[in-house]
């Protein structure tokens, strides 16, 4: 009887235990489920979005850029932050936003370039962690603006204006008959001599104006010198050959030579075939010019203008046929080849001075003298500036340092 | 087909190289093919880049679609008609009676080019050059990163020599290119120093450029002995 009673008690205790387990697990399940979810959410790492997103116009451009700035997410400003990057989204003309650029953590600036005027752009920035993201408020739509004046370049304008005034002054002086001195330039002294040699030998003159188009100042200088050369050629009745690699250069050269022949009173001797278009291809042009050189054996070769890798090929071929060669370019990398292989070389600025020197026209002479004023100013400023900063630094003289700071400010260009 | 192209390229390469011996029919053939094909190629490139790519698509912009499939309408760029008009005026040369009209687009190109480049050259060739040349020659006050103390630190001999070379080279170079005074006396001697600097620069540039030209030669030799003959693996 006692044994049966104890068995009932045992079963009852087992029942109570099971009930306890079920109840407690149920209670546990009810009470613990939200806590577990919260724990999972914590592992997901919630992050704060970037704030204060501002879009402003990029200054002094052609209305093709906007600047975007923002304050990085709070989670990006603490050590070991959880932000792994930002994505800039853009909307054009209030259409749907599209991802534009991904940026590294810590970024707070983006320059959006290649935009169009009269188009509305809106942005927002999204910060993201490994498993979460948060986006900022979108900016109001704005359009890039363009400015008429680049105020930061005011000193550039002032100095350019002063030099321009000096150019006008010297042009005016030359027109009044004042004698403007220009020193002799060795290569140019040889031009008439070289043309005379071609006359004596009864061979043509080959004129190569470089391989760039009329939008290059060296080509312009070459065409200007061509005016003088072709006038002398017309006087001496020599044949001139001018293969070119640009159609516009062909047109300009034909106009120039035609005008020279008319000035010389021999318009009938002019022929369009004197100037011949070959090809725009650099080495195709070189192959053709080399062929012309060895077949026609010109007595004089002019290589004036912008040259690249073909400079030595042309100069060496000209040298091999014993032609007098007068070269000139403003490209420093090609000048060594011309100096090595040609008889006379116009170095850099001399090419531009040549046209003024040869023509003797008031406008060109005045321009050259005005540029000399600019060089003189540069020399004086360099000496004053170097002395001021060297003494200012060595002896800690504030006055000298101020002069240096002022010169650096004036000659700085953005 | 590729095999034939390699043989044609090798044939023409050797044809151009044969000029080193003397002018010959093989060179003439290669030269004519080179000039003819490249002239035609550039005509096509310039037509599709400029007449079609810039003018036609600018004046008659094609429909474009954004990611959502919406049509993006672009306004025609009427300014392009000015360029087209100037281009058409160039063709006036084909009619001798109206050939003079072609001088107008030429004048426009020359004038606008001069204006555009004036500021660029003035800024880079003068302003920045002057600014870059003005510098302390022997030393300057600097903050010592270790102690945070501001103290005068003399430049190394190497830096002093470098600074003097920049200063003297720039100054004497400017003197050489000064055209308003005859190169005589002290002025002439200074100009002579300037031309020395220029020649040393050209010498260094010559060697550097020759080495870069060698890479062009190596490229052709690699083509002949590698791609063509298969002797270089």
Coordinates of C-alpha atoms in Angstrom, one line a residue:
Chain A
X1 CA 0.0 0.0 0.0
X2 CA 2.8 2.4 1.0
X3 CA 4.8 1.3 -2.1
X4 CA 1.7 2.1 -4.3
X5 CA 1.4 5.5 -2.6
X6 CA 5.0 6.3 -3.1
X7 CA 4.6 5.4 -6.8
X8 CA 1.7 7.8 -7.1
X9 CA 3.7 10.5 -5.5
X10 CA 6.6 9.8 -7.9
X11 CA 4.2 9.9 -10.8
X12 CA 2.7 13.1 -9.5
X13 CA 6.1 14.7 -9.1
X14 CA 7.0 13.6 -12.6
X15 CA 3.7 15.1 -13.8
X16 CA 4.5 18.3 -12.0
X17 CA 8.0 18.3 -13.4
X18 CA 6.7 17.9 -16.9
X19 CA 4.1 20.6 -16.3
X20 CA 6.8 22.8 -15.0
X21 CA 8.9 22.2 -18.1
X22 CA 6.1 22.8 -20.5
X23 CA 4.9 25.9 -18.7
X24 CA 8.3 27.3 -18.2
X25 CA 9.3 26.6 -21.8
X26 CA 6.1 28.3 -22.9
X27 CA 6.7 31.2 -20.6
X28 CA 10.3 31.3 -21.7
X29 CA 9.2 31.2 -25.3
X30 CA 6.8 34.0 -24.8
X31 CA 9.3 36.1 -22.9
X32 CA 12.4 35.3 -24.7
X33 CA 11.4 35.5 -28.4
X34 CA 11.5 39.3 -28.7
X35 CA 14.8 39.4 -26.9
X36 CA 16.3 36.9 -29.4
X37 CA 15.0 39.0 -32.3
X38 CA 16.5 42.1 -30.7
X39 CA 19.8 40.3 -30.4
X40 CA 19.7 39.4 -34.2
X41 CA 18.9 43.0 -35.0
X42 CA 21.8 44.1 -33.0
X43 CA 24.1 41.9 -35.0
X44 CA 22.7 43.4 -38.2
X45 CA 24.3 46.8 -37.2
X46 CA 22.0 49.6 -37.8
X47 CA 23.7 52.8 -39.1
X48 CA 22.7 56.4 -39.2
X49 CA 22.5 58.2 -42.6
X50 CA 24.8 61.0 -43.8
X51 CA 23.4 64.4 -42.9
X52 CA 23.6 68.0 -44.2
X53 CA 23.9 67.0 -47.9
X54 CA 24.4 70.2 -49.8
X55 CA 24.9 70.6 -53.6
X56 CA 26.6 73.8 -54.8
X57 CA 27.7 75.0 -58.2
X58 CA 31.4 74.4 -59.1
X59 CA 32.9 77.8 -59.5
X60 CA 34.5 79.1 -62.7
X61 CA 33.6 76.4 -65.1
X62 CA 31.5 76.1 -68.2
X63 CA 28.4 75.1 -66.3
X64 CA 29.4 71.4 -66.4
X65 CA 30.0 70.5 -62.8
X66 CA 28.3 70.5 -59.3
X67 CA 29.9 69.9 -55.9
X68 CA 28.3 67.7 -53.4
X69 CA 29.2 67.8 -49.7
X70 CA 27.8 66.0 -46.6
X71 CA 28.5 65.2 -43.0
X72 CA 29.5 61.5 -42.8
X73 CA 27.3 59.1 -40.9
X74 CA 27.7 59.0 -37.1
X75 CA 28.9 55.4 -37.5
X76 CA 31.7 56.6 -39.8
X77 CA 33.0 59.1 -37.2
X78 CA 33.9 56.7 -34.4
X79 CA 37.0 54.5 -34.3
X80 CA 36.2 51.1 -35.9
X81 CA 33.0 52.6 -37.4
X82 CA 30.7 50.3 -39.2
X83 CA 30.3 52.3 -42.4
X84 CA 32.1 50.5 -45.2
X85 CA 31.3 53.1 -48.0
X86 CA 28.9 55.6 -49.5
X87 CA 27.0 55.6 -52.8
X88 CA 26.0 58.9 -54.4
X89 CA 22.6 58.7 -56.2
X90 CA 21.6 61.2 -58.8
X91 CA 18.3 62.1 -60.4
X92 CA 18.2 64.0 -63.8
X93 CA 15.3 66.3 -64.4
X94 CA 13.4 64.9 -61.4
X95 CA 13.3 61.4 -62.8
X96 CA 14.2 58.2 -60.9
X97 CA 17.4 58.2 -58.8
X98 CA 20.2 56.1 -60.1
X99 CA 23.5 55.1 -58.4
X100 CA 26.3 57.4 -59.7
X101 CA 29.5 56.8 -57.7
X102 CA 30.7 54.6 -54.9
X103 CA 33.1 56.2 -52.4
X104 CA 35.3 55.1 -49.5
X105 CA 34.4 55.5 -45.8
X106 CA 35.3 58.9 -44.6
X107 CA 34.3 60.6 -47.8
X108 CA 32.3 63.9 -47.5
X109 CA 32.8 65.4 -51.0
X110 CA 32.0 64.5 -54.6
X111 CA 32.5 66.5 -57.8
X112 CA 30.0 65.6 -60.4
X113 CA 31.5 66.5 -63.8
X114 CA 30.4 66.4 -67.5
X115 CA 27.0 67.8 -66.7
X116 CA 24.8 70.0 -68.9
X117 CA 23.5 73.5 -68.4
X118 CA 19.7 73.9 -68.2
X119 CA 19.4 70.4 -66.7
X120 CA 18.1 69.7 -63.2
X121 CA 20.2 67.5 -60.9
X122 CA 19.2 66.1 -57.5
X123 CA 21.3 63.9 -55.2
X124 CA 21.2 61.8 -52.1
X125 CA 24.0 59.9 -50.4
X126 CA 23.6 56.4 -49.0
X127 CA 25.9 55.1 -46.2
X128 CA 26.1 51.4 -46.0
X129 CA 27.6 48.8 -43.7
X130 CA 27.9 45.1 -44.4
X131 CA 24.3 44.4 -44.0
X132 CA 22.5 47.7 -43.6
X133 CA 22.2 51.0 -45.4
X134 CA 20.8 54.4 -44.6
X135 CA 20.1 57.2 -47.1
X136 CA 20.1 60.9 -46.6
X137 CA 17.4 63.3 -47.6
X138 CA 17.5 64.2 -51.3
X139 CA 18.7 67.7 -52.3
X140 CA 16.6 70.1 -54.1
X141 CA 17.1 70.0 -57.9
X142 CA 19.7 72.5 -59.1
X143 CA 21.4 73.3 -62.4
X144 CA 25.1 74.1 -62.9
X145 CA 25.8 77.7 -63.6
X146 CA 28.6 79.3 -65.6
X147 CA 30.4 82.5 -64.7
X148 CA 31.5 85.2 -67.0
X149 CA 34.6 86.1 -65.1
X150 CA 37.2 83.9 -63.3
X151 CA 37.9 86.3 -60.5
X152 CA 40.8 84.2 -59.1
X153 CA 42.7 85.1 -62.3
X154 CA 42.4 88.8 -61.9
X155 CA 46.2 89.3 -61.7
X156 CA 46.7 87.2 -64.8
X157 CA 44.3 89.6 -66.6
X158 CA 46.2 92.7 -65.2
X159 CA 49.6 91.4 -66.3
X160 CA 48.3 90.3 -69.7
X161 CA 46.7 93.8 -70.1
X162 CA 49.9 95.6 -69.3
X163 CA 51.8 93.5 -71.9
X164 CA 49.0 94.1 -74.4
X165 CA 49.3 97.8 -73.8
X166 CA 53.0 97.7 -74.4
X167 CA 52.3 95.7 -77.7
X168 CA 49.9 98.4 -78.8
X169 CA 52.4 101.1 -77.9
X170 CA 55.2 99.6 -80.0
X171 CA 52.8 98.9 -82.9
X172 CA 51.9 102.6 -82.8
X173 CA 55.5 103.6 -82.6
X174 CA 56.4 101.4 -85.6
X175 CA 53.6 102.8 -87.7
X176 CA 54.9 106.3 -87.0
X177 CA 58.2 105.2 -88.5
X178 CA 60.2 104.8 -85.3
X179 CA 63.1 102.4 -85.8
X180 CA 62.5 99.3 -83.6
X181 CA 65.6 97.3 -83.2
X182 CA 65.5 93.5 -83.4
X183 CA 68.7 91.6 -83.1
X184 CA 69.9 89.3 -85.8
X185 CA 68.7 85.7 -85.8
X186 CA 71.2 83.4 -87.4
X187 CA 68.8 81.0 -89.0
X188 CA 66.9 83.8 -90.7
X189 CA 70.0 85.4 -92.1
X190 CA 70.4 82.2 -94.1
X191 CA 66.9 82.1 -95.6
X192 CA 67.7 84.3 -98.6
X193 CA 71.1 82.5 -99.0
X194 CA 69.3 79.1 -99.1
X195 CA 66.8 80.3 -101.7
X196 CA 69.6 81.8 -103.8
X197 CA 71.4 78.4 -103.7
X198 CA 68.2 76.7 -105.0
X199 CA 68.2 79.3 -107.8
X200 CA 71.8 78.6 -108.8
X201 CA 71.3 74.9 -108.7
X202 CA 68.0 75.0 -110.6
X203 CA 66.4 72.7 -108.1
X204 CA 63.1 73.1 -106.1
X205 CA 62.6 74.3 -102.6
X206 CA 60.7 71.9 -100.2
X207 CA 58.7 73.6 -97.5
X208 CA 57.3 71.4 -94.7
X209 CA 55.0 73.2 -92.2
X210 CA 54.8 70.5 -89.5
X211 CA 52.0 68.0 -89.1
X212 CA 49.6 70.0 -87.0
X213 CA 46.5 71.9 -88.1
X214 CA 45.9 75.7 -88.3
X215 CA 44.9 75.7 -84.6
X216 CA 48.5 75.4 -83.6
X217 CA 50.6 78.6 -83.2
X218 CA 53.7 76.9 -84.7
X219 CA 51.8 76.1 -87.9
X220 CA 50.6 79.8 -88.0
X221 CA 54.2 80.9 -87.6
X222 CA 55.3 78.5 -90.4
X223 CA 52.6 79.9 -92.7
X224 CA 53.7 83.5 -91.9
X225 CA 57.3 82.7 -92.8
X226 CA 56.1 81.0 -95.9
X227 CA 54.8 84.4 -97.0
X228 CA 58.3 85.8 -97.1
X229 CA 59.9 82.7 -98.6
X230 CA 57.3 82.5 -101.4
X231 CA 57.7 86.2 -102.2
X232 CA 61.5 85.6 -102.7
X233 CA 60.7 82.4 -104.6
X234 CA 58.4 84.3 -106.9
X235 CA 61.1 86.9 -107.6
X236 CA 63.7 84.3 -108.4
X237 CA 61.2 82.1 -110.4
X238 CA 62.0 78.9 -108.5
X239 CA 59.8 75.9 -108.1
X240 CA 58.5 75.3 -104.6
X241 CA 57.0 72.0 -103.3
X242 CA 54.9 72.0 -100.2
X243 CA 53.3 68.6 -99.2
X244 CA 51.0 69.0 -96.2
X245 CA 49.2 66.7 -93.9
X246 CA 46.1 68.9 -93.1
X247 CA 43.5 70.2 -95.5
X248 CA 43.2 73.5 -93.8
X249 CA 46.9 74.1 -93.9
X250 CA 46.7 73.3 -97.7
X251 CA 44.1 76.0 -98.1
X252 CA 46.0 78.6 -96.0
X253 CA 49.3 77.8 -97.7
X254 CA 47.8 78.1 -101.2
X255 CA 46.2 81.5 -100.3
X256 CA 49.6 82.7 -98.9
X257 CA 51.7 81.6 -101.9
X258 CA 49.1 83.0 -104.3
X259 CA 49.2 86.4 -102.5
X260 CA 53.0 86.4 -102.6
X261 CA 53.0 85.7 -106.4
X262 CA 50.5 88.5 -106.9
X263 CA 52.6 90.9 -104.8
X264 CA 55.6 89.9 -106.9
X265 CA 53.7 90.8 -110.0
X266 CA 53.7 87.2 -111.3
X267 CA 50.2 85.8 -110.7
X268 CA 50.4 83.7 -113.8
X269 CA 53.3 81.7 -112.4
X270 CA 51.3 80.5 -109.4
X271 CA 50.0 77.0 -109.5
X272 CA 47.7 75.2 -107.0
X273 CA 49.8 72.1 -107.3
X274 CA 52.6 73.8 -105.5
X275 CA 50.8 72.8 -102.3
X276 CA 49.7 69.2 -102.2
X277 CA 47.7 67.4 -99.6
X278 CA 49.1 64.0 -98.8
X279 CA 47.4 62.3 -95.8
X280 CA 46.6 63.1 -92.1
X281 CA 48.5 59.9 -91.1
X282 CA 51.8 60.9 -89.5
X283 CA 54.1 58.2 -90.9
X284 CA 52.2 58.0 -94.2
X285 CA 53.0 61.7 -94.6
X286 CA 56.6 61.1 -93.7
X287 CA 56.9 58.2 -96.2
X288 CA 55.6 60.5 -99.0
X289 CA 57.9 63.4 -98.0
X290 CA 60.9 61.2 -97.9
X291 CA 60.0 59.9 -101.3
X292 CA 59.7 63.5 -102.7
X293 CA 63.1 64.4 -101.2
X294 CA 65.1 61.5 -102.8
X295 CA 63.3 61.8 -106.1
X296 CA 63.2 65.6 -106.6
X297 CA 66.4 66.3 -104.6
X298 CA 65.4 69.9 -103.5
X299 CA 68.4 72.2 -102.9
X300 CA 66.7 73.7 -99.8
X301 CA 64.4 72.2 -97.2
X302 CA 62.4 74.2 -94.7
X303 CA 61.2 72.3 -91.7
X304 CA 59.2 74.9 -89.8
X305 CA 56.2 74.1 -87.5
X306 CA 55.1 71.4 -85.1
X307 CA 57.0 68.1 -85.4
X308 CA 56.9 64.9 -83.5
X309 CA 58.7 61.5 -84.0
X310 CA 59.1 62.3 -87.7
X311 CA 61.5 65.2 -87.1
X312 CA 64.8 63.1 -87.3
X313 CA 63.5 61.0 -90.2
X314 CA 62.8 64.1 -92.3
X315 CA 66.0 65.9 -91.3
X316 CA 68.2 62.9 -91.9
X317 CA 66.7 62.3 -95.3
X318 CA 67.2 66.0 -96.2
X319 CA 70.8 65.7 -95.0
X320 CA 71.4 62.6 -97.1
X321 CA 70.5 64.6 -100.3
X322 CA 72.9 67.4 -99.3
X323 CA 70.1 70.0 -99.1
X324 CA 70.5 73.2 -97.0
X325 CA 68.1 72.7 -94.2
X326 CA 66.5 75.4 -92.1
X327 CA 64.4 74.1 -89.3
X328 CA 62.4 75.6 -86.5
X329 CA 60.0 74.3 -83.9
X330 CA 58.8 75.1 -80.4
X331 CA 58.7 71.5 -79.3
X332 CA 61.7 70.9 -77.0
X333 CA 61.8 67.1 -77.6
X334 CA 62.3 67.6 -81.3
X335 CA 64.8 70.5 -81.3
X336 CA 67.8 68.3 -80.5
X337 CA 67.2 66.3 -83.7
X338 CA 67.0 69.5 -85.8
X339 CA 70.1 70.9 -84.2
X340 CA 72.0 67.7 -85.0
X341 CA 70.8 67.2 -88.6
X342 CA 70.0 70.7 -90.0
X343 CA 72.2 73.6 -91.0
X344 CA 70.2 76.3 -89.1
X345 CA 67.6 75.8 -86.4
X346 CA 65.2 78.4 -85.0
X347 CA 64.8 77.5 -81.3
X348 CA 61.4 77.9 -79.8
X349 CA 60.6 81.6 -79.5
X350 CA 62.9 82.4 -82.5
X351 CA 60.3 80.6 -84.7
X352 CA 57.7 83.1 -83.6
X353 CA 60.1 86.1 -83.9
X354 CA 61.1 85.0 -87.4
X355 CA 57.9 86.2 -89.1
X356 CA 58.2 89.7 -87.5
X357 CA 61.9 89.8 -88.3
X358 CA 61.4 88.8 -92.0
X359 CA 58.4 90.8 -92.7
X360 CA 59.3 94.0 -90.9
X361 CA 55.6 94.8 -90.6
X362 CA 54.8 97.3 -87.8
X363 CA 52.1 94.9 -86.2
X364 CA 54.5 92.0 -85.9
X365 CA 57.5 94.1 -84.8
X366 CA 55.3 95.8 -82.2
X367 CA 54.1 92.5 -81.0
X368 CA 57.6 91.1 -80.7
X369 CA 58.8 94.2 -78.8
X370 CA 55.8 94.0 -76.5
X371 CA 56.7 90.3 -75.7
X372 CA 60.2 91.5 -74.9
X373 CA 58.6 93.8 -72.3
X374 CA 56.9 90.7 -70.8
X375 CA 60.3 88.9 -70.6
X376 CA 61.9 91.9 -69.0
X377 CA 59.2 92.0 -66.4
X378 CA 59.7 88.3 -65.8
X379 CA 63.5 88.7 -65.3
X380 CA 63.1 91.5 -62.9
X381 CA 60.4 89.7 -60.9
X382 CA 62.5 86.5 -60.7
X383 CA 65.5 88.4 -59.4
X384 CA 63.5 90.4 -56.8
X385 CA 61.6 87.4 -55.7
X386 CA 64.6 85.1 -55.3
X387 CA 66.6 87.8 -53.4
X388 CA 63.6 88.6 -51.2
X389 CA 62.8 85.0 -50.2
X390 CA 66.4 83.9 -49.8
X391 CA 67.3 86.9 -47.5
X392 CA 63.9 86.8 -45.9
X393 CA 64.4 83.1 -44.9
X394 CA 68.1 83.3 -44.1
X395 CA 67.9 86.4 -41.8
X396 CA 64.2 86.1 -40.9
X397 CA 63.3 89.5 -42.3
X398 CA 59.6 89.9 -42.3
X399 CA 59.6 92.7 -45.0
X400 CA 61.4 90.5 -47.5
X401 CA 59.0 87.6 -46.8
X402 CA 56.1 89.9 -47.4
X403 CA 57.5 90.8 -50.8
X404 CA 57.9 87.1 -51.6
X405 CA 54.3 86.4 -50.5
X406 CA 53.0 89.2 -52.6
X407 CA 54.8 88.1 -55.8
X408 CA 53.7 84.5 -55.2
X409 CA 50.1 85.6 -54.9
X410 CA 50.3 87.8 -58.0
X411 CA 51.9 85.1 -60.2
X412 CA 49.8 82.2 -58.9
X413 CA 47.2 80.9 -61.4
X414 CA 44.4 78.5 -60.6
Chain B
X1 CA 42.7 35.6 -93.1
X2 CA 44.8 36.8 -90.2
X3 CA 47.7 34.8 -91.6
X4 CA 47.4 36.7 -94.9
X5 CA 47.2 40.0 -93.0
X6 CA 50.5 39.3 -91.2
X7 CA 52.2 38.5 -94.5
X8 CA 50.9 41.7 -96.1
X9 CA 52.0 43.7 -93.0
X10 CA 55.5 42.1 -93.1
X11 CA 55.8 42.7 -96.9
X12 CA 54.9 46.4 -96.4
X13 CA 57.1 46.8 -93.3
X14 CA 60.1 45.4 -95.2
X15 CA 59.2 47.6 -98.2
X16 CA 59.4 50.8 -96.1
X17 CA 62.6 49.6 -94.4
X18 CA 64.1 49.0 -97.9
X19 CA 64.3 52.8 -98.1
X20 CA 67.5 52.5 -96.0
X21 CA 69.2 51.0 -99.0
X22 CA 67.8 53.4 -101.6
X23 CA 64.6 54.5 -103.2
X24 CA 63.2 51.5 -105.1
X25 CA 60.0 50.2 -106.6
X26 CA 59.2 48.1 -103.5
X27 CA 59.4 51.3 -101.3
X28 CA 57.3 53.3 -103.9
X29 CA 54.6 50.6 -103.8
X30 CA 54.5 50.5 -100.0
X31 CA 54.6 54.3 -99.8
X32 CA 51.7 54.6 -102.2
X33 CA 49.6 52.0 -100.4
X34 CA 50.4 53.6 -97.0
X35 CA 49.5 57.1 -98.2
X36 CA 46.4 56.0 -100.2
X37 CA 44.9 53.8 -97.5
X38 CA 45.6 56.3 -94.6
X39 CA 44.1 59.2 -96.6
X40 CA 41.0 57.2 -97.1
X41 CA 40.9 56.0 -93.5
X42 CA 41.2 59.5 -92.2
X43 CA 38.5 60.7 -94.5
X44 CA 36.1 58.1 -93.1
X45 CA 37.2 58.8 -89.4
X46 CA 36.8 62.5 -89.7
X47 CA 33.5 62.2 -91.4
X48 CA 32.0 59.9 -88.8
X49 CA 33.6 61.8 -85.9
X50 CA 32.8 65.3 -87.0
X51 CA 30.1 65.4 -89.6
X52 CA 28.0 62.6 -88.2
X53 CA 29.3 62.3 -84.6
X54 CA 29.3 65.9 -83.6
X55 CA 27.2 67.8 -86.1
X56 CA 24.4 65.4 -87.1
X57 CA 23.8 63.9 -83.7
X58 CA 24.0 67.4 -82.1
X59 CA 21.5 69.0 -84.4
X60 CA 19.3 66.0 -84.7
X61 CA 19.8 64.3 -81.3
X62 CA 18.8 60.6 -81.3
X63 CA 16.3 59.3 -78.7
X64 CA 18.0 58.0 -75.5
X65 CA 16.5 56.0 -72.7
X66 CA 17.2 56.0 -69.0
X67 CA 17.4 52.9 -66.8
X68 CA 13.6 53.0 -66.3
X69 CA 13.0 53.0 -70.0
X70 CA 11.9 56.7 -70.1
X71 CA 12.8 58.7 -73.2
X72 CA 15.4 61.3 -72.6
X73 CA 14.9 64.3 -74.9
X74 CA 17.9 66.4 -75.7
X75 CA 17.6 69.9 -77.2
X76 CA 19.3 70.4 -80.6
X77 CA 22.5 72.3 -80.3
X78 CA 21.9 75.1 -82.9
X79 CA 25.4 76.6 -82.4
X80 CA 26.7 73.7 -84.4
X81 CA 25.1 75.2 -87.5
X82 CA 27.8 78.0 -87.3
X83 CA 30.5 75.4 -87.6
X84 CA 28.6 73.7 -90.4
X85 CA 28.2 77.0 -92.2
X86 CA 31.9 77.8 -91.9
X87 CA 32.7 74.3 -93.2
X88 CA 30.4 74.8 -96.2
X89 CA 32.1 78.2 -96.9
X90 CA 35.4 76.3 -97.2
X91 CA 33.9 74.4 -100.1
X92 CA 33.6 77.7 -102.0
X93 CA 37.2 77.1 -103.2
X94 CA 35.7 74.6 -105.6
X95 CA 34.2 77.5 -107.5
X96 CA 37.0 79.9 -108.5
X97 CA 34.7 82.8 -108.8
X98 CA 33.7 82.5 -105.1
X99 CA 37.0 81.1 -103.8
X100 CA 37.6 84.3 -101.7
X101 CA 34.8 83.3 -99.4
X102 CA 36.9 80.5 -98.0
X103 CA 39.1 83.0 -96.4
X104 CA 36.4 83.8 -93.9
X105 CA 36.4 80.5 -92.1
X106 CA 40.2 80.4 -92.2
X107 CA 40.3 83.9 -90.6
X108 CA 37.8 82.6 -88.0
X109 CA 40.0 79.6 -87.1
X110 CA 43.2 81.6 -87.0
X111 CA 41.7 84.4 -84.9
X112 CA 39.8 82.2 -82.4
X113 CA 42.9 79.9 -82.0
X114 CA 45.1 82.8 -81.2
X115 CA 42.6 84.2 -78.7
X116 CA 42.1 80.8 -77.1
X117 CA 45.7 79.9 -76.7
X118 CA 46.9 83.3 -75.5
X119 CA 45.7 82.8 -72.0
X120 CA 46.8 79.2 -71.8
X121 CA 50.3 79.9 -73.0
X122 CA 50.6 83.1 -70.9
X123 CA 49.5 81.2 -67.8
X124 CA 51.7 78.2 -68.2
X125 CA 54.8 79.6 -70.0
X126 CA 55.1 82.8 -68.0
X127 CA 53.1 83.0 -64.8
X128 CA 53.8 79.5 -63.6
X129 CA 57.4 79.6 -64.8
X130 CA 58.1 82.8 -62.8
X131 CA 56.3 81.5 -59.8
X132 CA 58.2 78.2 -59.9
X133 CA 61.5 80.0 -60.2
X134 CA 61.1 82.2 -57.1
X135 CA 62.3 80.1 -54.3
X136 CA 64.8 80.3 -51.4
X137 CA 68.2 79.2 -52.5
X138 CA 70.0 78.0 -49.4
X139 CA 67.4 77.0 -46.8
X140 CA 64.1 77.9 -45.1
X141 CA 62.3 77.9 -41.8
X142 CA 60.6 74.6 -41.1
X143 CA 58.9 72.9 -38.3
X144 CA 60.9 70.0 -36.9
X145 CA 58.5 67.0 -36.9
X146 CA 60.3 65.4 -33.9
X147 CA 60.4 68.4 -31.5
X148 CA 57.7 70.7 -33.1
X149 CA 60.3 73.5 -32.9
X150 CA 60.4 76.0 -35.8
X151 CA 64.0 76.4 -36.9
X152 CA 66.1 77.3 -40.0
X153 CA 67.1 74.3 -42.0
X154 CA 69.8 74.6 -44.6
X155 CA 69.2 72.7 -47.9
X156 CA 71.6 70.0 -48.9
X157 CA 74.3 70.8 -51.4
X158 CA 72.4 68.8 -54.0
X159 CA 69.3 70.9 -53.5
X160 CA 71.2 74.2 -53.5
X161 CA 72.9 73.3 -56.8
X162 CA 69.5 72.3 -58.2
X163 CA 68.0 75.6 -57.2
X164 CA 70.8 77.6 -58.7
X165 CA 70.5 75.6 -62.0
X166 CA 66.8 76.4 -62.2
X167 CA 67.4 80.1 -61.4
X168 CA 70.4 80.7 -63.6
X169 CA 69.0 78.5 -66.5
X170 CA 65.7 80.3 -66.5
X171 CA 67.2 83.8 -66.2
X172 CA 69.9 83.3 -68.9
X173 CA 67.4 81.5 -71.1
X174 CA 65.2 84.6 -71.0
X175 CA 68.2 86.8 -71.8
X176 CA 68.9 84.6 -74.9
X177 CA 65.4 85.0 -76.1
X178 CA 65.3 88.8 -75.6
X179 CA 65.3 90.2 -79.1
X180 CA 65.5 93.9 -78.4
X181 CA 69.2 94.0 -77.6
X182 CA 72.2 92.9 -79.4
X183 CA 74.1 90.0 -77.8
X184 CA 77.3 91.9 -76.9
X185 CA 79.3 92.5 -73.7
X186 CA 77.8 91.3 -70.4
X187 CA 74.4 90.8 -72.0
X188 CA 76.0 88.6 -74.7
X189 CA 77.9 86.6 -72.2
X190 CA 74.8 86.0 -70.2
X191 CA 73.0 84.9 -73.4
X192 CA 75.8 82.5 -74.1
X193 CA 75.4 80.9 -70.7
X194 CA 71.7 80.6 -71.6
X195 CA 72.5 78.8 -74.9
X196 CA 74.8 76.4 -73.0
X197 CA 71.9 75.5 -70.7
X198 CA 69.7 75.0 -73.7
X199 CA 72.2 72.8 -75.4
X200 CA 72.8 70.6 -72.3
X201 CA 69.0 70.2 -72.0
X202 CA 68.8 69.3 -75.7
X203 CA 71.6 66.7 -75.3
X204 CA 69.8 65.1 -72.4
X205 CA 66.5 65.2 -74.3
X206 CA 68.2 63.7 -77.4
X207 CA 69.4 60.6 -75.5
X208 CA 66.1 60.2 -73.8
X209 CA 64.1 60.4 -77.1
X210 CA 66.5 58.1 -78.9
X211 CA 65.9 55.5 -76.3
X212 CA 62.1 55.9 -76.7
X213 CA 62.5 55.5 -80.5
X214 CA 64.4 52.2 -79.9
X215 CA 61.2 50.9 -78.4
X216 CA 59.5 51.6 -81.8
X217 CA 62.2 49.6 -83.6
X218 CA 61.9 46.8 -81.1
X219 CA 58.2 46.7 -81.7
X220 CA 58.7 46.2 -85.5
X221 CA 61.5 43.7 -85.0
X222 CA 59.3 41.8 -82.6
X223 CA 56.6 41.7 -85.2
X224 CA 58.9 40.5 -88.0
X225 CA 60.7 37.9 -86.0
X226 CA 57.9 37.0 -83.6
X227 CA 54.5 37.4 -85.2
X228 CA 55.6 36.8 -88.8
X229 CA 58.5 34.4 -88.7
X230 CA 57.8 32.9 -85.3
X231 CA 61.5 32.9 -84.3
X232 CA 60.8 34.8 -81.1
X233 CA 58.5 32.9 -78.7

